[in-house]
Amino acid sequence: MNHTDPDRTEQELTEALAALAGGVRAAPDAYRTARGEWLRRERRRRLVLAVLITVVFALATLIGLWVLNEAPSHPGVIFSGLASPQVGTQ
């Protein structure tokens, strides 16, 4: 194999790719359309996240209030205000 074969292959490949790329034309508003779609998806993602955070926060608050409401209303042994019994040493 001689040195001209890789150079020739590279040149032909370069010409073929240039011809292929030359035939591609982007739509005039392709960037604007793609950016608009991306911004819509980003806004939707943020909205879904905000709603999810709000629901989780509200649910945690409701559960906390329910748990506090279920606590007994009479004072317990720990908070009865009575002095603790003295333990005598023998």
N, CA, C and O atoms as CSV, one atom per row, in Angstrom:
chain,resi,resn,atom,element,x,y,z
A,1,MET,N,N,0.843,-1.164,0.000
A,1,MET,CA,C,0.000,0.000,0.000
A,1,MET,C,C,0.896,1.237,0.000
A,1,MET,O,O,1.839,1.323,0.786
A,2,ASN,N,N,0.609,2.169,-0.858
A,2,ASN,CA,C,1.463,3.351,-0.954
A,2,ASN,C,C,0.827,4.533,-0.224
A,2,ASN,O,O,-0.291,4.440,0.282
A,3,HIS,N,N,1.564,5.649,-0.178
A,3,HIS,CA,C,1.137,6.826,0.575
A,3,HIS,C,C,-0.021,7.570,-0.064
A,3,HIS,O,O,-0.703,8.332,0.622
A,4,THR,N,N,-0.263,7.383,-1.320
A,4,THR,CA,C,-1.297,8.165,-1.995
A,4,THR,C,C,-2.705,7.645,-1.695
A,4,THR,O,O,-3.668,8.406,-1.796
A,5,ASP,N,N,-2.845,6.386,-1.335
A,5,ASP,CA,C,-4.167,5.823,-1.085
A,5,ASP,C,C,-4.886,6.479,0.105
A,5,ASP,O,O,-6.041,6.876,-0.050
A,6,PRO,N,N,-4.261,6.613,1.282
A,6,PRO,CA,C,-4.967,7.270,2.395
A,6,PRO,C,C,-5.279,8.741,2.091
A,6,PRO,O,O,-6.339,9.238,2.472
A,7,ASP,N,N,-4.361,9.438,1.407
A,7,ASP,CA,C,-4.606,10.836,1.071
A,7,ASP,C,C,-5.775,10.958,0.108
A,7,ASP,O,O,-6.618,11.845,0.246
A,8,ARG,N,N,-5.816,10.063,-0.865
A,8,ARG,CA,C,-6.898,10.099,-1.853
A,8,ARG,C,C,-8.237,9.768,-1.197
A,8,ARG,O,O,-9.247,10.408,-1.490
A,9,THR,N,N,-8.248,8.770,-0.310
A,9,THR,CA,C,-9.470,8.391,0.397
A,9,THR,C,C,-9.961,9.543,1.267
A,9,THR,O,O,-11.156,9.835,1.322
A,10,GLU,N,N,-9.022,10.187,1.942
A,10,GLU,CA,C,-9.386,11.316,2.795
A,10,GLU,C,C,-9.956,12.461,1.964
A,10,GLU,O,O,-10.930,13.095,2.371
A,11,GLN,N,N,-9.366,12.728,0.817
A,11,GLN,CA,C,-9.843,13.809,-0.046
A,11,GLN,C,C,-11.234,13.492,-0.589
A,11,GLN,O,O,-12.105,14.361,-0.605
A,12,GLU,N,N,-11.447,12.261,-1.030
A,12,GLU,CA,C,-12.761,11.879,-1.548
A,12,GLU,C,C,-13.831,11.943,-0.453
A,12,GLU,O,O,-14.961,12.372,-0.691
A,13,LEU,N,N,-13.455,11.513,0.732
A,13,LEU,CA,C,-14.389,11.564,1.850
A,13,LEU,C,C,-14.728,13.006,2.216
A,13,LEU,O,O,-15.882,13.323,2.505
A,14,THR,N,N,-13.721,13.878,2.203
A,14,THR,CA,C,-13.940,15.293,2.483
A,14,THR,C,C,-14.866,15.914,1.444
A,14,THR,O,O,-15.766,16.677,1.792
A,15,GLU,N,N,-14.651,15.594,0.185
A,15,GLU,CA,C,-15.498,16.133,-0.884
A,15,GLU,C,C,-16.936,15.616,-0.763
A,15,GLU,O,O,-17.894,16.365,-0.955
A,16,ALA,N,N,-17.069,14.330,-0.442
A,16,ALA,CA,C,-18.414,13.749,-0.314
A,16,ALA,C,C,-19.166,14.381,0.855
A,16,ALA,O,O,-20.350,14.697,0.733
A,17,LEU,N,N,-18.484,14.567,1.988
A,17,LEU,CA,C,-19.136,15.183,3.141
A,17,LEU,C,C,-19.463,16.650,2.884
A,17,LEU,O,O,-20.495,17.143,3.340
A,18,ALA,N,N,-18.596,17.350,2.160
A,18,ALA,CA,C,-18.859,18.754,1.839
A,18,ALA,C,C,-20.073,18.863,0.914
A,18,ALA,O,O,-20.898,19.762,1.075
A,19,ALA,N,N,-20.182,17.952,-0.049
A,19,ALA,CA,C,-21.327,17.970,-0.950
A,19,ALA,C,C,-22.618,17.652,-0.192
A,19,ALA,O,O,-23.664,18.250,-0.444
A,20,LEU,N,N,-22.526,16.707,0.733
A,20,LEU,CA,C,-23.694,16.351,1.536
A,20,LEU,C,C,-24.102,17.503,2.450
A,20,LEU,O,O,-25.288,17.812,2.565
A,21,ALA,N,N,-23.133,18.136,3.095
A,21,ALA,CA,C,-23.425,19.258,3.990
A,21,ALA,C,C,-23.912,20.473,3.215
A,21,ALA,O,O,-24.708,21.256,3.735
A,22,GLY,N,N,-23.458,20.640,2.010
A,22,GLY,CA,C,-23.889,21.775,1.202
A,22,GLY,C,C,-25.351,21.706,0.826
A,22,GLY,O,O,-25.973,22.737,0.570
A,23,GLY,N,N,-25.912,20.511,0.786
A,23,GLY,CA,C,-27.316,20.355,0.414
A,23,GLY,C,C,-28.268,20.537,1.582
A,23,GLY,O,O,-29.483,20.577,1.387
A,24,VAL,N,N,-27.735,20.648,2.797
A,24,VAL,CA,C,-28.598,20.792,3.978
A,24,VAL,C,C,-28.865,22.269,4.218
A,24,VAL,O,O,-27.944,23.078,4.331
A,25,ARG,N,N,-30.150,22.599,4.294
A,25,ARG,CA,C,-30.549,23.974,4.577
A,25,ARG,C,C,-31.466,23.957,5.792
A,25,ARG,O,O,-32.458,23.229,5.819
A,26,ALA,N,N,-31.137,24.749,6.779
A,26,ALA,CA,C,-31.974,24.827,7.978
A,26,ALA,C,C,-33.170,25.714,7.697
A,26,ALA,O,O,-33.097,26.652,6.903
A,27,ALA,N,N,-34.263,25.405,8.357
A,27,ALA,CA,C,-35.450,26.251,8.238
A,27,ALA,C,C,-35.133,27.617,8.847
A,27,ALA,O,O,-34.381,27.689,9.818
A,28,PRO,N,N,-35.679,28.683,8.309
A,28,PRO,CA,C,-35.343,30.022,8.806
A,28,PRO,C,C,-35.679,30.241,10.271
A,28,PRO,O,O,-34.966,30.966,10.965
A,29,ASP,N,N,-36.751,29.628,10.752
A,29,ASP,CA,C,-37.134,29.836,12.144
A,29,ASP,C,C,-36.892,28.596,13.005
A,29,ASP,O,O,-37.549,28.425,14.032
A,30,ALA,N,N,-35.965,27.735,12.608
A,30,ALA,CA,C,-35.715,26.494,13.338
A,30,ALA,C,C,-35.210,26.776,14.748
A,30,ALA,O,O,-35.644,26.124,15.698
A,31,TYR,N,N,-34.307,27.730,14.899
A,31,TYR,CA,C,-33.768,28.035,16.231
A,31,TYR,C,C,-34.862,28.595,17.131
A,31,TYR,O,O,-34.977,28.202,18.292
A,32,ARG,N,N,-35.665,29.511,16.598
A,32,ARG,CA,C,-36.735,30.124,17.383
A,32,ARG,C,C,-37.749,29.066,17.827
A,32,ARG,O,O,-38.213,29.086,18.967
A,33,THR,N,N,-38.087,28.149,16.932
A,33,THR,CA,C,-39.040,27.089,17.257
A,33,THR,C,C,-38.473,26.159,18.331
A,33,THR,O,O,-39.157,25.826,19.299
A,34,ALA,N,N,-37.220,25.745,18.152
A,34,ALA,CA,C,-36.599,24.852,19.132
A,34,ALA,C,C,-36.475,25.538,20.489
A,34,ALA,O,O,-36.711,24.913,21.523
A,35,ARG,N,N,-36.110,26.812,20.494
A,35,ARG,CA,C,-35.966,27.542,21.750
A,35,ARG,C,C,-37.319,27.714,22.428
A,35,ARG,O,O,-37.416,27.597,23.650
A,36,GLY,N,N,-38.351,27.987,21.660
A,36,GLY,CA,C,-39.695,28.114,22.214
A,36,GLY,C,C,-40.171,26.825,22.857
A,36,GLY,O,O,-40.751,26.841,23.942
A,37,GLU,N,N,-39.924,25.709,22.187
A,37,GLU,CA,C,-40.300,24.411,22.754
A,37,GLU,C,C,-39.527,24.134,24.032
A,37,GLU,O,O,-40.096,23.635,25.003
A,38,TRP,N,N,-38.238,24.452,24.045
A,38,TRP,CA,C,-37.421,24.235,25.232
A,38,TRP,C,C,-37.925,25.105,26.391
A,38,TRP,O,O,-38.000,24.636,27.527
A,39,LEU,N,N,-38.263,26.347,26.115
A,39,LEU,CA,C,-38.761,27.232,27.170
A,39,LEU,C,C,-40.103,26.750,27.709
A,39,LEU,O,O,-40.346,26.834,28.913
A,40,ARG,N,N,-40.978,26.248,26.841
A,40,ARG,CA,C,-42.253,25.701,27.303
A,40,ARG,C,C,-42.037,24.498,28.208
A,40,ARG,O,O,-42.675,24.378,29.254
A,41,ARG,N,N,-41.139,23.611,27.807
A,41,ARG,CA,C,-40.847,22.437,28.645
A,41,ARG,C,C,-40.257,22.868,29.983
A,41,ARG,O,O,-40.605,22.298,31.017
A,42,GLU,N,N,-39.375,23.859,29.980
A,42,GLU,CA,C,-38.764,24.349,31.222
A,42,GLU,C,C,-39.820,24.967,32.138
A,42,GLU,O,O,-39.809,24.720,33.344
A,43,ARG,N,N,-40.730,25.766,31.581
A,43,ARG,CA,C,-41.806,26.345,32.395
A,43,ARG,C,C,-42.708,25.260,32.967
A,43,ARG,O,O,-43.122,25.334,34.124
A,44,ARG,N,N,-43.007,24.265,32.163
A,44,ARG,CA,C,-43.856,23.172,32.645
A,44,ARG,C,C,-43.168,22.395,33.756
A,44,ARG,O,O,-43.797,22.042,34.753
A,45,ARG,N,N,-41.860,22.125,33.583
A,45,ARG,CA,C,-41.101,21.434,34.623
A,45,ARG,C,C,-41.123,22.215,35.934
A,45,ARG,O,O,-41.327,21.640,37.004
A,46,ARG,N,N,-40.913,23.526,35.844
A,46,ARG,CA,C,-40.909,24.359,37.051
A,46,ARG,C,C,-42.284,24.406,37.702
A,46,ARG,O,O,-42.392,24.382,38.928
A,47,LEU,N,N,-43.333,24.473,36.893
A,47,LEU,CA,C,-44.686,24.487,37.432
A,47,LEU,C,C,-45.010,23.176,38.136
A,47,LEU,O,O,-45.578,23.180,39.228
A,48,VAL,N,N,-44.655,22.065,37.521
A,48,VAL,CA,C,-44.898,20.755,38.135
A,48,VAL,C,C,-44.122,20.644,39.440
A,48,VAL,O,O,-44.649,20.131,40.427
A,49,LEU,N,N,-42.890,21.111,39.461
A,49,LEU,CA,C,-42.089,21.058,40.681
A,49,LEU,C,C,-42.701,21.927,41.767
A,49,LEU,O,O,-42.759,21.506,42.922
A,50,ALA,N,N,-43.161,23.128,41.430
A,50,ALA,CA,C,-43.780,24.016,42.415
A,50,ALA,C,C,-45.054,23.395,42.983
A,50,ALA,O,O,-45.292,23.465,44.189
A,51,VAL,N,N,-45.870,22.790,42.126
A,51,VAL,CA,C,-47.092,22.139,42.595
A,51,VAL,C,C,-46.756,20.958,43.499
A,51,VAL,O,O,-47.399,20.763,44.530
A,52,LEU,N,N,-45.772,20.187,43.126
A,52,LEU,CA,C,-45.366,19.038,43.928
A,52,LEU,C,C,-44.864,19.473,45.302
A,52,LEU,O,O,-45.217,18.868,46.314
A,53,ILE,N,N,-44.043,20.520,45.340
A,53,ILE,CA,C,-43.535,21.029,46.617
A,53,ILE,C,C,-44.687,21.531,47.477
A,53,ILE,O,O,-44.715,21.284,48.682
A,54,THR,N,N,-45.641,22.237,46.866
A,54,THR,CA,C,-46.791,22.747,47.609
A,54,THR,C,C,-47.628,21.609,48.183
A,54,THR,O,O,-48.055,21.674,49.335
A,55,VAL,N,N,-47.864,20.579,47.400
A,55,VAL,CA,C,-48.660,19.438,47.867
A,55,VAL,C,C,-47.955,18.725,49.009
A,55,VAL,O,O,-48.591,18.379,50.005
A,56,VAL,N,N,-46.651,18.498,48.881
A,56,VAL,CA,C,-45.904,17.813,49.941
A,56,VAL,C,C,-45.911,18.650,51.217
A,56,VAL,O,O,-46.096,18.109,52.308
A,57,PHE,N,N,-45.713,19.964,51.095
A,57,PHE,CA,C,-45.709,20.841,52.259
A,57,PHE,C,C,-47.077,20.856,52.936
A,57,PHE,O,O,-47.168,20.767,54.161
A,58,ALA,N,N,-48.143,20.968,52.136
A,58,ALA,CA,C,-49.490,20.976,52.704
A,58,ALA,C,C,-49.809,19.645,53.378
A,58,ALA,O,O,-50.408,19.622,54.453
A,59,LEU,N,N,-49.416,18.546,52.758
A,59,LEU,CA,C,-49.658,17.226,53.339
A,59,LEU,C,C,-48.901,17.059,54.648
A,59,LEU,O,O,-49.451,16.538,55.618
A,60,ALA,N,N,-47.645,17.495,54.686
A,60,ALA,CA,C,-46.861,17.398,55.921
A,60,ALA,C,C,-47.479,18.259,57.020
A,60,ALA,O,O,-47.521,17.850,58.180
A,61,THR,N,N,-47.960,19.448,56.659
A,61,THR,CA,C,-48.599,20.324,57.643
A,61,THR,C,C,-49.877,19.695,58.179
A,61,THR,O,O,-50.113,19.710,59.387
A,62,LEU,N,N,-50.695,19.147,57.307
A,62,LEU,CA,C,-51.940,18.509,57.744
A,62,LEU,C,C,-51.677,17.298,58.634
A,62,LEU,O,O,-52.368,17.097,59.633
A,63,ILE,N,N,-50.693,16.504,58.276
A,63,ILE,CA,C,-50.347,15.336,59.107
A,63,ILE,C,C,-49.846,15.800,60.468
A,63,ILE,O,O,-50.217,15.229,61.494
A,64,GLY,N,N,-49.003,16.834,60.483
A,64,GLY,CA,C,-48.503,17.357,61.758
A,64,GLY,C,C,-49.619,17.886,62.633
A,64,GLY,O,O,-49.631,17.627,63.836
A,65,LEU,N,N,-50.567,18.627,62.051
A,65,LEU,CA,C,-51.694,19.141,62.826
A,65,LEU,C,C,-52.586,18.010,63.328
A,65,LEU,O,O,-53.088,18.069,64.450
A,66,TRP,N,N,-52.785,16.993,62.515
A,66,TRP,CA,C,-53.591,15.851,62.937
A,66,TRP,C,C,-52.924,15.137,64.106
A,66,TRP,O,O,-53.596,14.771,65.070
A,67,VAL,N,N,-51.612,14.934,64.034
A,67,VAL,CA,C,-50.886,14.263,65.121
A,67,VAL,C,C,-50.980,15.091,66.394
A,67,VAL,O,O,-51.205,14.537,67.470
A,68,LEU,N,N,-50.814,16.406,66.294
A,68,LEU,CA,C,-50.924,17.256,67.477
A,68,LEU,C,C,-52.343,17.238,68.045
A,68,LEU,O,O,-52.522,17.306,69.261
A,69,ASN,N,N,-53.331,17.148,67.194
A,69,ASN,CA,C,-54.717,17.103,67.646
A,69,ASN,C,C,-55.030,15.792,68.347
A,69,ASN,O,O,-55.895,15.763,69.222
A,70,GLU,N,N,-54.359,14.714,67.993
A,70,GLU,CA,C,-54.594,13.408,68.599
A,70,GLU,C,C,-53.896,13.246,69.941
A,70,GLU,O,O,-54.108,12.241,70.620
A,71,ALA,N,N,-53.073,14.202,70.340
A,71,ALA,CA,C,-52.377,14.116,71.632
A,71,ALA,C,C,-53.407,14.206,72.749
A,71,ALA,O,O,-54.401,14.921,72.619
A,72,PRO,N,N,-53.181,13.490,73.841
A,72,PRO,CA,C,-54.152,13.541,74.946
A,72,PRO,C,C,-54.212,14.941,75.561
A,72,PRO,O,O,-53.198,15.633,75.659
A,73,SER,N,N,-55.404,15.342,75.967
A,73,SER,CA,C,-55.571,16.693,76.509
A,73,SER,C,C,-55.226,16.754,77.991
A,73,SER,O,O,-54.895,17.828,78.493
A,74,HIS,N,N,-55.292,15.637,78.703
A,74,HIS,CA,C,-54.939,15.659,80.128
A,74,HIS,C,C,-53.419,15.581,80.278
A,74,HIS,O,O,-52.744,14.979,79.444
A,75,PRO,N,N,-52.882,16.184,81.334
A,75,PRO,CA,C,-51.431,16.177,81.497
A,75,PRO,C,C,-50.923,14.765,81.754
A,75,PRO,O,O,-51.562,13.972,82.445
A,76,GLY,N,N,-49.785,14.476,81.196
A,76,GLY,CA,C,-49.200,13.155,81.361
A,76,GLY,C,C,-48.388,13.071,82.636
A,76,GLY,O,O,-48.302,14.036,83.396
A,77,VAL,N,N,-47.801,11.927,82.864
A,77,VAL,CA,C,-47.010,11.686,84.065
A,77,VAL,C,C,-45.771,12.574,84.074
A,77,VAL,O,O,-45.373,13.076,85.126
A,78,ILE,N,N,-45.173,12.766,82.935
A,78,ILE,CA,C,-43.932,13.538,82.877
A,78,ILE,C,C,-44.197,14.999,83.183
A,78,ILE,O,O,-43.377,15.642,83.839
A,79,PHE,N,N,-45.311,15.540,82.730
A,79,PHE,CA,C,-45.596,16.957,82.884
A,79,PHE,C,C,-46.673,17.223,83.936
A,79,PHE,O,O,-47.386,18.223,83.850
A,80,SER,N,N,-46.795,16.349,84.915
A,80,SER,CA,C,-47.860,16.518,85.898
A,80,SER,C,C,-47.552,17.596,86.929
A,80,SER,O,O,-48.462,18.071,87.608
A,81,GLY,N,N,-46.305,17.987,87.058
A,81,GLY,CA,C,-45.949,19.021,88.012
A,81,GLY,C,C,-45.697,18.473,89.402
A,81,GLY,O,O,-45.339,19.231,90.303
A,82,LEU,N,N,-45.869,17.209,89.594
A,82,LEU,CA,C,-45.602,16.608,90.897
A,82,LEU,C,C,-44.108,16.405,91.064
A,82,LEU,O,O,-43.391,16.139,90.099
A,83,ALA,N,N,-43.654,16.533,92.281
A,83,ALA,CA,C,-42.235,16.305,92.561
A,83,ALA,C,C,-41.920,14.829,92.382
A,83,ALA,O,O,-42.757,13.967,92.654
A,84,SER,N,N,-40.751,14.556,91.940
A,84,SER,CA,C,-40.369,13.155,91.764
A,84,SER,C,C,-40.107,12.529,93.133
A,84,SER,O,O,-39.599,13.198,94.033
A,85,PRO,N,N,-40.442,11.282,93.292
A,85,PRO,CA,C,-40.235,10.629,94.592
A,85,PRO,C,C,-38.744,10.540,94.897
A,85,PRO,O,O,-37.928,10.285,94.012
A,86,GLN,N,N,-38.409,10.753,96.151
A,86,GLN,CA,C,-37.013,10.663,96.588
A,86,GLN,C,C,-36.649,9.200,96.754
A,86,GLN,O,O,-37.374,8.439,97.395
A,87,VAL,N,N,-35.550,8.819,96.188
A,87,VAL,CA,C,-35.072,7.447,96.330
A,87,VAL,C,C,-34.029,7.470,97.436
A,87,VAL,O,O,-32.986,8.111,97.307
A,88,GLY,N,N,-34.308,6.789,98.488
A,88,GLY,CA,C,-33.379,6.784,99.649
A,88,GLY,C,C,-32.294,5.753,99.463
A,88,GLY,O,O,-32.505,4.706,98.851
A,89,THR,N,N,-31.147,6.059,99.990
A,89,THR,CA,C,-30.031,5.101,99.944
A,89,THR,C,C,-30.012,4.340,101.249
A,89,THR,O,O,-30.307,4.916,102.297
A,90,GLN,N,N,-29.683,3.094,101.221
A,90,GLN,CA,C,-29.665,2.260,102.414
A,90,GLN,C,C,-28.303,2.116,102.973
A,90,GLN,O,O,-28.119,1.440,103.985
